[in-house]
Amino acid sequence: MIPKIDPTSTLSWKRLKAHFEDVKALQMRDLFEEDSSRFERFSVQRENLLLDFSKNRVTEETMALLRSLAQECEVEEGIKAMFVGAAINETEHRAVLHSALRNRSASPVYVDGENVMPAVQEVLAQMQAFAYRVICGEHKGFTGRPIETVVNIGIGGSDLGPYMVVEALKHYANRLDVRFVSNVDATHLVEQCKGLDPETTLFIIASKTFTTQETMTNARSARAWLIAHLGDEDCISKQMVALSTNRSAVEDFGIDLAHMFPFWDWVGGRYSLWSAIGLSIMLAVGPDHFEALLEGAYEEDERVQEEGVESVSGILAMLSVWYGNFFGVETHAVLPYDQYLHRFPAFLQQADMESNGKAVDRNGKRTTHETGSIIWGEPGTNGQHAFYQLIHQGTKLIPCDFIAFAQSLNPTGDHHHKLMANCFAQGMALMQGKDEVTVRKELVASGMDSVQIDALLPYKVFKGNIPTTTLLFDRLTPRSLGQLIAIYEHKILIEGLLLNVYSFDQWGVELGKELAKPVLKNILDRTEVDDLDASTRGLILAMQNFTNRSS
Ligand code: F6P
């Protein structure tokens, strides 16, 4: 099973605490000055990827202590347990095997004694056959016209992953217009369907459970829209497909089981883009690019098993534990310097925060240490003109990950050089800062008098010493995107193992779902609202009053 070691009980943790006192005031710019080989020693160079973590507040000793923490926490055992299909999601009694979905080797993968690879390959083949037929226009809508638009209806992992990838791989897209609807707010469905031709629209209902309120509400409205326009219930068999683990619910909904693409309970929602949930991706970019995405992820699966905490994922995970628990950092910015990755921070938010946002450890006890951090971000350079001010000069320490690609997919003039210059310059600025002496010199040179200089000087100083990690790939391809996603998936796994939390359940989303039921009943009944707290009651009554007044 999975190790259950409280990291704070280890000798390495105690050493890290003492070590933190020694290094907390170190300035990264001094570390670079003192050590001309710092970049080489704190970076990982691979064929198509460079991880530069030299601009972090770490020394060789920090990394050695973090490695020994990983050893004491038996992280390697945890990694092994995941890949061999042990039920490491213990609170749900499930294996965690998104890696099996991208297993490119001939090796079997067992869950409860059964090799899951034949089923994985069968569904992949089913998806490929369907995708080819839709893309080449052979799969027709109810009235005999080829499909032009695909609308994926799903939420959480059944939306964020596929949506992020479809956006990220737009450069590789074919003729199909692939859209996403997730919010139960009808505006999302209505706006995404505006102007669509019902005869040429295919809906994908993506839901692991096929019971999620938002998805099923949108799915029912989409079905009604199709039937209203096409005038026959039989249109559903041609123009609605399902991605799910719940066969009977798909059947009850009325979707032809020949158009159900199954997956399994050992695929977590936020790790499911590699499964049938990726059908929208396959439709958008074609089966070959989807396979390349799987290959990229497989490469990282192999690496993390070979290299453990020395892998890129391992380094990211150790740094996150270091900042979260010793520097008291609460948030972590993920800043892709590539417009195609504009949904990557949102995807990562679910992947990371739903996985490691836990306060009870694997022994059932409340943790005394910090767990998952708040992940957020926007593509560079937009963020620079929005929130970077707070990163540079605010009161909070916010480590940043920069994600960039050496070559542009849209080489146009000097755009890409400027984009990269901004990315690298931000890392430099956040690390170096700008001290009082330099600022004073500049102000003197600008001709200001000493009173003016003294008044302005404090505002122009940058304290610097803000950690950044840069992941630089050669080019954004399906394969490198697969690598990138898997790198972060394994970062989350390793961080969860270090922090002794169960990374693959998500009980925290249940309470809100449960309470939505009585609240909805009260809203629909329009009766006396009771059994609710005064604030919620007040909100419902105000909503009813506003609605009554305008109707
Ligand atoms: O938000 C909770 C959650 O269970 C996620 O983990 C999941 O990705 C999402 O809901 C959607 O669930 P389903 O695919 O079952 O509709």
Tab-separated table of C-alpha atoms and ligand atoms in Angstrom, residues 154-159 206-213 215-216 243 263 268-272 277 350 354 506 509-510 513, ligand 1:
chain	number	residue	atom	x	y	z
A	154	GLY	CA	-18.874	18.376	-19.192
A	155	ILE	CA	-17.478	20.062	-16.118
A	156	GLY	CA	-14.351	19.850	-13.946
A	157	GLY	CA	-12.073	17.150	-15.300
A	158	SER	CA	-14.581	16.387	-18.038
A	159	ASP	CA	-14.062	19.903	-19.370
A	206	ALA	CA	-18.668	13.894	-20.992
A	207	SER	CA	-19.277	12.755	-17.446
A	208	LYS	CA	-17.542	10.017	-15.528
A	209	THR	CA	-20.546	9.535	-13.245
A	210	PHE	CA	-23.250	10.694	-15.679
A	211	THR	CA	-25.025	12.194	-12.673
A	212	THR	CA	-23.316	15.588	-12.332
A	213	GLN	CA	-26.060	18.205	-12.016
A	215	THR	CA	-23.629	18.376	-17.078
A	216	MET	CA	-26.928	16.526	-17.036
A	243	LEU	CA	-18.120	9.433	-22.471
A	263	PHE	CA	-13.622	4.398	-19.188
A	268	GLY	CA	-9.687	10.177	-11.838
A	269	GLY	CA	-11.784	12.980	-13.344
A	270	ARG	CA	-8.955	15.531	-13.302
A	271	TYR	CA	-6.573	12.977	-14.843
A	272	SER	CA	-9.001	11.795	-17.508
A	277	ILE	CA	-12.843	12.013	-22.090
A	350	GLN	CA	-8.227	21.708	-10.600
A	354	GLU	CA	-8.506	19.278	-5.976
A	506	GLN	CA	-12.085	14.990	-3.557
A	509	VAL	CA	-16.603	19.090	-3.326
A	510	GLU	CA	-19.470	17.037	-1.878
A	513	LYS	CA	-23.359	19.685	-3.996
B	1	F6P	O1	-15.803	18.658	-8.932
B	1	F6P	C1	-15.911	17.343	-8.543
B	1	F6P	C2	-15.808	16.379	-9.679
B	1	F6P	O2	-16.106	15.121	-9.195
B	1	F6P	C3	-14.462	16.403	-10.377
B	1	F6P	O3	-13.504	15.670	-9.734
B	1	F6P	C4	-14.833	15.888	-11.725
B	1	F6P	O4	-13.818	16.133	-12.630
B	1	F6P	C5	-16.092	16.665	-11.969
B	1	F6P	O5	-16.736	16.689	-10.710
B	1	F6P	C6	-17.012	16.127	-13.035
B	1	F6P	O6	-17.506	14.855	-12.730
B	1	F6P	P1	-18.185	13.944	-13.820
B	1	F6P	O7	-17.178	13.682	-14.890
B	1	F6P	O8	-18.591	12.714	-13.097
B	1	F6P	O9	-19.368	14.685	-14.382
